[in-house]
């Protein structure tokens, strides 16, 4: 098992990455020192595969876990579901000393993290991500929250987990489309901050998709290390952390105007990364070969790389303007300089749309 | 104007206490450096007295304030109202750089503080308390949150304001019963940590109730200084801060079993303080004269000091057991040693009820 640390002073925490490490959940929680009564929050799909192994590991370590199941799907990441989680935490008798374990993907992680941040003014949270996207991105860094009908993640808190436990074996039950969507974020890390990782992915993307165990641990660990270093340097996204938004400005816009149903997040980000690379080239910041390398590896994964014609123009600009990261009309847009290097440019949504 | 600081490292913040200082709200917010577009959250009662002066001060300092009005009353401190506040913040176009000003008593302060802690994962919050209870207690220390049908403040976050501005002139429009209830917390500070303040109150409680301006500023400032020092030493109530719960174990229990309608919080705390003093005497920790001094000054204010006969016994014990601060059945009970000095004892709810 590999360990990466998120360096945040007194709130420093480890990310464990391994193949088969779910069985160590109880031991790791035991080392943390929380109350015996705690809760596992998961969804109906993940529960069928991994709830029992998680509970066995927790009980063997002396814990008395309650289980809270939520329905599967992003549409349940809202205040109403959060309210139901609070109800069940109270009914289960979870006290301030208790911990919440988020067992699942990004929706479970974001909801559970926010519930933990706000139940009894804060109880401990542990993230056990079971999707590639959650393992390399959403489980790390303490962004928690729920969606509002007027926008995603408009309600939430920065609240760090006590540890993250990423078992790559859980990816074997992930639908192939979700695995591929997660790869978009993996590729993003290479593009923005790690040229050798990008080259490794260009070389072995088929082996990653075939779930080569050793390669998966290596790739997930490297992504976690990049995310950890960015979060350590800028916990609340006041500056540097925004580099992680590469591809997300256009990606979020596309997700928004297609009602979050047509594309998975990673698919929209794949389109957004190619768009960001093209905007960068139009601004003279990077060359055509780099744009093509980004597009090519995404396409080989089977990810979409083009903004559909019917989504271009004013609707997309309006959606980007509504994003919570817009400040006074201008967007802090992450541009590509070369593979592994980016820079920020203040662009208007209209400029971005124009360059696509 | 007097200034007390809450020392929390990088999150250090000032409490301004004065007579007529509401007019300086805009200037103080300007010094803080937040976005021009911000929001004042207040309730219908307070709005009639102080919204216009607050808006005038803010506009004069160059701000563009939105106004969010909530109904008056503790029954509105819930997730549904929080959700409505989120809606209005989005509609008003408040961005991450924007600030929320809580203009009102504890309900407005707790709701606004929690909204600020969780809107866009956190925007700046300023507390402008207009009740005595809020000025000396709830506006300071970052406890924010909402009630759950199964208990008070079960959902919330520790999130510090950027500053607190307490204008004692706003107490002139406070209903006398609320002013008196607030005095219970003022007296509590004297009992637990400041014997000279307690002596001052014994001597001049009538002048405080008559709203002697100079005396009010002095009393509020001293209470704020005590609360600030306790919060500085223990931000998240892991230890010392629990001293502030003196009188609150029984007080909360009484509020709970009377459905939060019969007593104002301070009235229940007054009863709880006398109860705590009596429990302490039964345990041999303090003498009868100290119990009588506590009871006497509360009674002279017109505050209740006795647990009504019909509320004693098992129902009260059960209510105390359900309190979120109970850990494994035992309550960390704040006992009186002498005026100005306390100690913690682990007591069961049954023990506490027995000693009343």
XYZ file of C-alpha atoms in Angstrom:
712
model
C 0.000 0.000 0.000
C 1.264 3.445 -0.938
C 0.809 6.535 1.242
C 0.676 10.165 0.145
C 0.190 12.969 2.656
C -1.852 16.135 2.300
C 0.243 18.644 4.237
C -2.060 20.972 6.162
C -0.260 21.466 9.460
C -2.296 20.114 12.345
C -4.879 18.804 9.860
C -2.306 16.811 7.820
C -3.816 13.571 6.595
C -2.801 10.458 4.665
C -4.137 9.080 1.409
C -3.711 5.314 1.271
C -3.648 3.823 -2.225
C -3.550 0.079 -2.815
C -5.092 -2.985 -4.396
C -7.336 -4.742 -1.891
C -6.829 -2.260 0.965
C -10.547 -1.875 1.757
C -10.019 -4.683 4.279
C -7.780 -2.319 6.277
C -10.491 0.322 6.774
C -11.209 -0.714 10.361
C -7.549 -0.786 11.331
C -6.934 2.661 9.889
C -9.989 4.100 11.589
C -8.872 2.494 14.834
C -5.516 4.277 14.598
C -7.402 7.562 14.278
C -9.059 7.215 17.654
C -12.742 7.965 17.304
C -15.801 6.672 19.103
C -16.994 3.094 18.619
C -20.385 4.146 17.300
C -20.000 5.535 13.782
C -21.731 5.427 10.414
C -20.997 4.318 6.869
C -22.769 6.370 4.214
C -23.039 4.704 0.824
C -25.395 4.368 -2.123
C -27.535 1.456 -3.238
C -25.196 0.449 -6.075
C -21.939 0.540 -4.124
C -23.572 -1.153 -1.133
C -24.146 -4.290 -3.204
C -20.408 -4.665 -3.801
C -18.497 -3.134 -0.911
C -20.708 -2.420 2.092
C -20.338 -5.863 3.632
C -16.513 -5.984 3.315
C -16.377 -2.479 4.827
C -18.633 -3.425 7.741
C -16.656 -6.635 8.369
C -13.415 -4.662 8.516
C -14.936 -2.079 10.865
C -16.488 -4.652 13.208
C -13.269 -6.647 13.349
C -11.577 -3.458 14.571
C -14.176 -3.058 17.317
C -16.494 -0.501 15.738
C -20.280 -0.491 15.856
C -21.187 0.890 12.434
C -24.596 2.211 11.455
C -25.366 2.214 7.737
C -26.993 5.062 5.821
C -27.924 4.314 2.225
C -28.791 7.007 -0.256
C -30.076 6.507 -3.797
C -27.501 6.459 -6.578
C -27.224 9.577 -8.724
C -26.163 13.224 -8.828
C -29.806 14.338 -8.634
C -29.800 13.283 -4.973
C -26.912 15.562 -4.032
C -29.167 18.215 -2.559
C -30.349 19.763 0.697
C -33.297 17.367 0.961
C -31.019 14.310 0.953
C -28.642 16.045 3.358
C -31.570 16.596 5.687
C -32.423 12.877 5.552
C -28.821 12.002 6.384
C -28.988 14.280 9.451
C -32.186 12.520 10.525
C -30.551 9.119 10.264
C -27.393 10.215 12.067
C -29.503 11.399 14.976
C -31.610 8.225 14.953
C -28.453 6.109 14.856
C -27.145 7.904 17.940
C -23.965 9.237 16.346
C -22.253 11.584 18.816
C -19.496 14.147 18.414
C -16.852 11.474 18.861
C -18.322 9.408 16.018
C -16.971 9.309 12.479
C -18.670 9.154 9.106
C -17.204 6.946 6.383
C -18.097 7.951 2.814
C -18.100 4.724 0.777
C -18.774 5.516 -2.869
C -18.181 8.047 -5.598
C -18.266 11.806 -5.699
C -21.903 12.253 -4.727
C -21.538 10.095 -1.631
C -18.235 11.775 -0.794
C -19.503 15.340 -1.195
C -22.736 14.716 0.715
C -21.066 12.755 3.503
C -18.246 15.244 3.800
C -20.705 18.122 4.127
C -22.873 16.185 6.580
C -19.765 15.455 8.679
C -18.714 19.116 8.521
C -22.090 20.297 9.810
C -23.555 17.530 11.993
C -23.137 18.580 15.640
C -20.910 21.364 14.229
C -18.488 18.809 12.866
C -17.593 15.137 13.295
C -14.682 13.216 11.747
C -14.955 12.124 8.124
C -13.138 9.391 6.231
C -13.297 9.071 2.459
C -13.323 5.615 0.823
C -13.719 6.499 -2.863
C -14.864 3.695 -5.159
C -14.793 5.488 -8.522
C -11.704 6.625 -10.396
C -12.940 10.222 -10.391
C -13.398 10.168 -6.628
C -10.063 8.419 -6.021
C -7.970 10.923 -7.932
C -9.997 14.060 -7.355
C -13.140 14.603 -5.330
C -12.205 12.605 -2.212
C -9.073 14.702 -1.683
C -8.975 18.302 -0.632
C -12.004 18.858 1.527
C -14.426 20.337 -0.974
C -17.794 19.174 0.262
C -21.319 20.260 -0.505
C -24.574 19.894 -2.346
C -26.130 21.297 -5.489
C -28.749 24.025 -5.688
C -31.372 24.081 -8.402
C -29.609 27.170 -9.720
C -26.139 25.629 -9.814
C -23.817 22.838 -8.756
C -21.986 22.899 -5.436
C -23.357 26.328 -4.524
C -23.746 25.164 -0.924
C -20.892 23.525 0.907
C -17.822 23.839 3.071
C -14.106 23.275 2.959
C -13.685 20.461 5.439
C -10.814 17.992 5.269
C -11.229 14.243 5.818
C -9.105 12.473 8.441
C -7.837 10.070 5.818
C -8.606 8.789 2.323
C -8.482 5.077 1.508
C -8.452 4.360 -2.234
C -8.698 0.679 -3.160
C -8.187 0.353 -6.929
C -9.810 -3.092 -6.830
C -13.168 -1.326 -6.412
C -12.746 0.020 -9.959
C -13.432 -3.484 -11.338
C -17.160 -3.047 -10.739
C -17.246 0.466 -12.178
C -19.180 0.766 -15.464
C -16.621 1.223 -18.298
C -18.095 4.595 -19.243
C -17.491 5.898 -15.718
C -13.952 4.544 -15.662
C -13.242 6.322 -18.936
C -14.787 9.545 -17.675
C -12.509 9.342 -14.642
C -9.528 9.040 -16.965
C -10.228 12.565 -18.207
C -9.235 13.905 -14.775
C -6.206 11.595 -14.692
C -5.069 12.972 -18.036
C -5.757 16.489 -16.757
C -3.146 16.055 -13.992
C -0.580 15.121 -16.630
C -1.503 18.070 -18.817
C -1.365 20.703 -16.092
C 1.463 19.564 -13.841
C 3.168 16.296 -14.790
C 4.522 15.808 -18.340
C 6.047 12.369 -17.513
C 2.637 11.142 -16.255
C 1.086 12.432 -19.466
C 3.703 10.537 -21.503
C 3.048 7.378 -19.461
C -0.656 7.684 -20.213
C -0.014 8.247 -23.917
C 2.047 5.065 -23.844
C -0.140 2.810 -21.704
C -3.692 4.172 -21.698
C -5.016 0.818 -22.967
C -3.429 -0.995 -19.990
C -5.039 1.496 -17.605
C -8.425 0.844 -19.193
C -7.751 -2.909 -18.902
C -7.255 -2.288 -15.141
C -3.633 -3.402 -14.906
C -3.373 -3.556 -11.120
C 0.181 -2.307 -10.667
C -0.224 0.463 -13.226
C -3.498 1.597 -11.642
C -1.913 1.915 -8.197
C 0.952 3.905 -9.719
C -1.319 6.206 -11.726
C -3.782 6.823 -8.888
C -0.933 7.456 -6.441
C 0.664 10.020 -8.765
C -2.625 11.804 -9.286
C -3.243 11.856 -5.524
C 0.248 13.259 -4.957
C -0.431 16.075 -7.434
C -3.827 16.884 -5.936
C -2.343 16.711 -2.422
C 0.453 19.141 -3.268
C -1.959 21.613 -4.846
C -4.370 21.412 -1.898
C -1.509 21.802 0.584
C -0.396 24.974 -1.152
C -3.884 26.486 -1.429
C -6.530 24.871 0.722
C -9.427 27.191 -0.033
C -8.805 27.896 -3.683
C -7.638 31.473 -3.316
C -5.031 31.059 -6.036
C -2.950 28.105 -7.211
C -5.653 25.511 -6.610
C -7.598 26.998 -9.490
C -5.110 25.260 -11.841
C -7.209 22.156 -11.213
C -10.037 23.884 -13.044
C -8.265 23.312 -16.356
C -10.975 22.211 -18.770
C -13.661 22.874 -16.179
C -14.863 26.305 -17.276
C -16.165 25.050 -20.595
C -16.838 21.609 -19.094
C -19.126 23.013 -16.402
C -20.832 25.195 -18.977
C -21.572 22.192 -21.185
C -22.824 20.152 -18.246
C -25.049 23.033 -17.216
C -26.738 23.660 -20.574
C -27.250 19.935 -21.173
C -28.903 19.586 -17.769
C -26.206 17.258 -16.395
C -27.763 14.323 -18.234
C -26.000 14.077 -21.590
C -22.372 13.973 -20.407
C -20.644 12.535 -17.385
C -18.502 15.124 -15.619
C -15.268 13.661 -16.997
C -16.659 13.625 -20.517
C -17.557 17.307 -20.292
C -14.104 18.031 -18.856
C -12.499 16.170 -21.777
C -14.314 18.481 -24.175
C -13.387 21.420 -21.948
C -9.685 20.517 -21.944
C -9.494 20.429 -25.719
C -11.411 23.714 -25.784
C -9.007 25.253 -23.246
C -6.038 24.074 -25.296
C -7.539 25.634 -28.423
C -8.250 28.918 -26.635
C -4.627 28.880 -25.429
C -3.377 28.346 -28.961
C -5.574 31.181 -30.252
C -4.018 33.415 -27.604
C -0.563 32.350 -28.801
C 0.249 30.615 -25.518
C 0.827 27.084 -26.826
C 1.366 25.368 -30.178
C -0.815 23.120 -32.286
C 1.188 19.918 -31.487
C 0.332 20.220 -27.778
C -3.349 20.756 -28.581
C -3.245 17.639 -30.730
C -1.509 15.537 -28.044
C -4.235 16.468 -25.556
C -7.010 15.777 -28.042
C -5.459 12.537 -29.246
C -5.019 10.776 -25.902
C -8.544 11.732 -24.847
C -9.951 10.460 -28.144
C -8.065 7.169 -27.783
C -9.790 6.659 -24.419
C -13.095 7.043 -26.181
C -13.777 10.439 -24.655
C -15.578 13.227 -26.539
C -13.346 16.114 -27.555
C -15.596 18.541 -29.434
C -18.238 21.008 -28.296
C -21.322 19.927 -30.286
C -22.262 22.627 -32.787
C -25.669 23.206 -31.204
C -24.102 24.042 -27.817
C -21.749 26.765 -29.006
C -22.381 30.468 -28.724
C -24.403 32.590 -26.351
C -25.987 29.801 -24.275
C -22.560 28.449 -23.367
C -21.255 31.933 -22.573
C -24.238 32.578 -20.294
C -23.718 29.276 -18.481
C -20.059 30.094 -17.877
C -20.978 33.550 -16.593
C -23.315 31.965 -14.028
C -20.502 29.777 -12.661
C -19.686 30.666 -9.058
C -16.044 31.252 -9.913
C -16.837 34.169 -12.211
C -15.810 37.420 -10.579
C -17.138 40.679 -11.912
C -17.738 39.178 -15.333
C -14.221 37.906 -16.024
C -13.257 34.262 -15.619
C -9.887 33.110 -14.311
C -9.278 30.757 -17.205
C -6.576 28.080 -17.043
C -4.555 28.149 -20.250
C -2.039 25.611 -21.537
C 1.554 26.721 -22.167
C 3.029 23.291 -22.844
C 2.245 19.808 -21.526
C 2.808 20.075 -17.761
C 2.647 23.887 -17.600
C -0.288 26.295 -17.445
C -1.013 29.946 -16.772
C -4.081 31.931 -15.770
C -5.720 34.453 -18.077
C -8.698 36.672 -17.258
C -11.132 36.080 -20.089
C -14.737 36.993 -20.649
C -17.171 34.166 -21.466
C -17.626 35.799 -24.877
C -13.890 35.601 -25.605
C -13.806 31.934 -24.681
C -16.777 31.095 -26.864
C -15.281 33.075 -29.745
C -12.033 31.071 -29.698
C -13.640 27.607 -29.666
C -15.947 52.875 21.175
C -14.244 49.986 22.927
C -12.450 47.149 21.119
C -11.869 43.608 22.356
C -10.017 41.051 20.215
C -10.753 37.373 19.814
C -7.251 35.918 19.420
C -7.322 33.138 16.849
C -4.073 33.584 14.951
C -4.727 34.430 11.322
C -8.466 34.556 12.036
C -8.108 37.105 14.863
C -11.044 39.494 14.873
C -12.262 42.554 16.736
C -15.425 43.099 18.745
C -16.434 46.750 18.712
C -18.645 47.845 21.628
C -20.139 51.301 21.814
C -23.217 53.501 22.127
C -24.346 54.579 18.662
C -21.656 52.725 16.715
C -24.098 51.174 14.205
C -23.374 54.208 12.038
C -19.791 52.959 11.666
C -20.802 49.615 10.131
C -19.931 50.643 6.576
C -16.552 52.080 7.567
C -15.609 48.933 9.447
C -16.697 46.700 6.590
C -14.732 48.872 4.197
C -11.577 48.359 6.270
C -12.103 44.599 5.900
C -11.832 44.681 2.140
C -14.691 42.688 0.669
C -16.692 43.009 -2.528
C -19.090 45.925 -3.056
C -22.117 43.671 -3.515
C -23.062 42.152 -0.152
C -26.166 41.333 1.876
C -27.745 42.305 5.176
C -29.777 39.514 6.770
C -32.253 40.660 9.401
C -35.701 39.893 10.726
C -38.951 41.766 10.341
C -38.853 43.239 13.858
C -35.261 44.456 13.808
C -35.648 45.750 10.248
C -38.209 48.291 11.442
C -35.673 49.860 13.798
C -32.185 49.356 12.398
C -32.194 48.236 8.778
C -32.325 51.735 7.324
C -29.462 53.110 9.488
C -27.401 50.022 8.590
C -28.067 50.429 4.863
C -27.281 54.154 5.011
C -23.946 53.433 6.693
C -23.103 50.722 4.159
C -24.046 52.809 1.124
C -22.097 55.787 2.430
C -19.032 53.508 2.517
C -19.590 52.517 -1.117
C -21.351 49.183 -0.663
C -24.310 47.897 -2.656
C -26.263 45.965 -0.038
C -29.023 43.464 -0.763
C -31.508 42.852 2.049
C -32.779 39.445 3.145
C -35.573 39.489 5.706
C -36.560 36.426 7.667
C -39.529 36.124 10.025
C -38.912 36.788 13.705
C -38.685 33.762 15.992
C -36.642 30.691 16.945
C -39.083 28.439 15.064
C -37.613 29.771 11.818
C -34.055 28.713 12.663
C -34.194 25.594 10.526
C -32.986 24.067 7.273
C -36.033 25.313 5.353
C -35.245 28.951 6.210
C -31.557 28.384 5.489
C -32.538 27.079 2.070
C -34.566 30.247 1.433
C -31.591 32.371 2.417
C -29.403 30.489 -0.089
C -32.011 31.147 -2.786
C -32.014 34.855 -2.067
C -28.213 35.087 -1.934
C -28.042 33.533 -5.393
C -30.816 35.780 -6.702
C -29.073 38.838 -5.261
C -25.878 37.881 -7.092
C -23.693 37.589 -4.014
C -20.300 36.208 -5.048
C -17.433 34.704 -3.084
C -16.004 38.142 -2.399
C -19.286 39.295 -0.879
C -20.029 39.542 2.839
C -23.120 38.770 4.887
C -24.069 41.083 7.747
C -26.208 39.497 10.461
C -28.339 42.314 11.896
C -30.415 40.992 14.779
C -30.448 38.590 17.671
C -29.272 35.019 18.070
C -31.542 33.464 15.462
C -30.443 35.905 12.774
C -26.821 35.528 13.872
C -26.811 31.726 13.907
C -28.643 31.382 10.594
C -26.592 34.051 8.851
C -23.340 32.721 10.236
C -24.170 29.217 8.990
C -25.327 30.529 5.620
C -22.055 32.462 5.287
C -20.032 29.387 6.283
C -21.692 27.256 3.615
C -22.708 29.550 0.742
C -20.190 29.052 -2.097
C -18.170 27.081 0.500
C -17.800 30.164 2.639
C -18.129 33.940 2.385
C -17.226 36.575 4.978
C -19.634 37.173 7.854
C -20.083 40.166 10.138
C -22.191 40.061 13.281
C -24.208 43.122 14.329
C -26.060 41.825 17.390
C -29.073 43.838 18.533
C -30.102 41.856 21.617
C -28.202 41.676 24.900
C -27.925 37.887 24.609
C -26.437 38.132 21.134
C -24.097 40.984 22.126
C -22.523 39.179 25.044
C -22.775 35.604 23.836
C -24.081 34.215 20.567
C -22.462 36.693 18.163
C -18.987 35.852 19.467
C -17.153 32.600 18.963
C -18.285 31.254 15.636
C -20.956 28.817 16.730
C -23.426 28.875 13.867
C -26.235 26.577 12.876
C -29.873 25.625 12.811
C -32.208 23.488 14.868
C -33.450 20.016 13.986
C -36.892 18.815 15.013
C -35.082 16.406 17.332
C -32.903 19.017 18.998
C -31.459 22.518 18.990
C -28.341 23.401 17.040
C -27.799 19.819 15.895
C -26.705 21.118 12.493
C -24.073 23.799 12.169
C -20.443 24.757 11.881
C -17.736 26.554 13.786
C -17.115 29.564 11.585
C -15.770 32.834 12.931
C -17.093 36.250 11.906
C -14.712 38.869 10.544
C -15.845 41.307 13.207
C -18.619 41.917 15.699
C -20.196 45.354 16.116
C -22.283 45.691 19.273
C -24.209 48.939 19.605
C -25.801 49.078 23.064
C -28.214 51.755 21.823
C -30.076 48.991 19.977
C -31.053 47.538 23.363
C -33.485 50.441 23.875
C -36.003 48.823 21.549
C -35.589 45.376 23.075
C -38.675 44.096 24.954
C -37.903 44.279 28.713
C -38.395 40.535 29.114
C -35.693 39.859 26.501
C -33.327 42.351 28.090
C -33.796 40.617 31.432
C -33.274 37.195 29.873
C -30.010 38.445 28.394
C -28.924 39.541 31.857
C -28.877 35.883 32.889
C -25.909 35.304 30.580
C -24.261 38.509 31.799
C -24.563 37.288 35.368
C -23.246 33.884 34.264
C -19.962 35.466 33.159
C -19.553 36.961 36.602
C -20.370 33.668 38.312
C -17.986 31.527 36.289
C -14.996 33.779 35.658
C -15.253 37.330 37.020
C -16.108 37.902 40.680
C -15.666 41.717 40.403
C -18.168 41.811 37.521
C -20.566 39.772 39.632
C -20.135 42.240 42.497
C -20.721 45.163 40.117
C -23.945 43.533 38.949
C -25.084 42.876 42.521
C -24.503 46.560 43.177
C -25.946 48.122 40.020
C -28.293 45.641 38.384
C -31.137 48.192 38.485
C -29.008 50.706 36.554
C -28.244 48.069 33.940
C -31.955 47.379 33.555
C -32.555 51.124 33.267
C -30.078 51.066 30.352
C -27.464 53.389 31.858
C -25.418 53.974 28.711
C -21.939 54.079 30.210
C -22.593 51.112 32.470
C -24.012 49.064 29.571
C -20.923 49.642 27.438
C -18.733 48.628 30.367
C -20.746 45.504 31.180
C -21.075 44.365 27.561
C -17.373 44.987 26.965
C -16.368 42.906 29.990
C -18.648 40.042 28.949
C -17.243 40.156 25.429
C -13.705 40.089 26.801
C -14.509 36.981 28.863
C -16.187 35.210 25.971
C -13.314 36.206 23.663
C -10.675 34.819 26.014
C -12.537 31.531 26.422
C -13.053 31.170 22.664
C -9.402 32.028 21.982
C -8.299 29.275 24.328
C -10.679 26.647 22.970
C -12.283 27.453 19.642
C -14.146 24.209 19.051
C -15.257 23.429 22.573
C -12.924 20.525 23.196
C -12.323 21.548 26.780
C -12.271 24.902 28.568
C -15.015 26.473 26.466
C -17.480 24.136 28.106
C -17.281 26.388 31.191
C -19.709 28.641 29.304
C -22.283 25.868 29.631
C -22.709 26.695 33.310
C -26.447 26.545 33.930
C -27.077 25.271 30.419
C -27.393 21.539 31.083
C -30.509 21.954 33.177
C -31.473 25.073 31.207
C -31.484 23.245 27.879
C -33.362 20.358 29.449
C -36.077 22.697 30.702
C -36.325 24.453 27.354
C -36.591 21.101 25.616
C -39.381 19.629 27.732
C -41.376 22.857 27.624
C -41.086 22.946 23.829
C -39.067 26.191 23.807
C -42.232 28.213 24.327
C -42.585 28.739 28.073
C -39.152 30.184 28.840
C -36.775 32.421 26.977
C -33.296 30.897 26.776
C -31.904 33.233 29.443
C -34.790 32.461 31.780
C -34.131 28.735 31.476
C -30.425 29.384 32.042
C -31.248 31.388 35.175
C -33.091 28.382 36.560
C -30.225 26.163 35.398
C -27.603 28.284 37.138
C -29.358 28.073 40.471
C -29.785 24.325 39.878
C -26.084 23.957 39.053
C -25.147 25.884 42.181
C -27.369 23.618 44.276
C -25.912 20.467 42.710
C -22.445 21.872 43.481
C -23.393 22.471 47.092
C -24.821 18.935 47.371
C -21.484 17.636 46.085
C -19.715 19.706 48.742
C -18.021 21.924 46.150
C -19.440 25.291 47.230
C -21.235 26.773 50.194
C -24.804 27.920 50.733
C -23.913 31.678 50.731
C -22.634 31.438 47.140
C -25.774 29.600 46.054
C -27.836 32.346 47.664
C -25.833 35.167 46.023
C -26.443 33.603 42.610
C -30.134 33.051 43.286
C -30.629 36.496 44.792
C -29.200 38.609 41.968
C -31.141 36.608 39.387
C -34.347 36.999 41.382
C -33.779 40.756 41.732
C -33.661 40.963 37.916
C -37.043 39.308 37.813
C -35.656 36.037 36.476
C -37.080 32.630 37.457
C -34.810 30.585 39.715
C -36.704 27.370 40.453
C -37.388 24.269 38.377
C -41.192 24.043 38.452
C -42.274 20.944 40.396
C -43.990 19.384 37.387
C -40.785 19.480 35.330
C -38.573 17.635 37.796
C -37.620 13.992 37.571
C -37.333 11.520 34.717
C -38.518 13.776 31.864
C -35.806 16.327 32.685
C -33.176 13.576 32.983
C -34.183 12.190 29.603
C -34.010 15.612 27.975
C -30.518 16.153 29.368
C -29.408 12.737 28.112
C -30.537 13.645 24.590
C -28.365 16.783 24.623
C -25.606 16.577 22.015
C -22.946 17.221 24.638
C -23.738 13.997 26.501
C -20.960 11.484 25.917
C -21.558 7.834 26.716
C -24.284 8.717 29.205
C -22.254 11.043 31.430
C -22.548 14.813 31.217
C -19.621 17.173 31.673
C -21.388 19.305 34.250
C -20.074 22.747 35.193
C -20.050 23.074 38.990
C -19.574 26.177 41.094
C -16.663 26.325 43.552
C -16.998 29.949 44.523
C -18.154 33.078 42.688
C -15.728 33.379 39.761
C -14.475 29.792 39.899
C -15.890 26.547 38.532
C -14.875 22.944 37.933
C -16.131 20.126 35.727
C -17.723 16.979 37.130
C -18.914 13.970 35.134
C -22.469 13.416 36.310
C -25.308 11.261 35.082
C -28.602 12.994 34.289
C -30.129 11.003 37.157
C -27.577 12.380 39.643
C -28.301 15.933 38.524
C -32.054 15.489 38.856
C -31.636 13.899 42.278
C -29.713 16.879 43.658
C -32.142 19.567 42.486
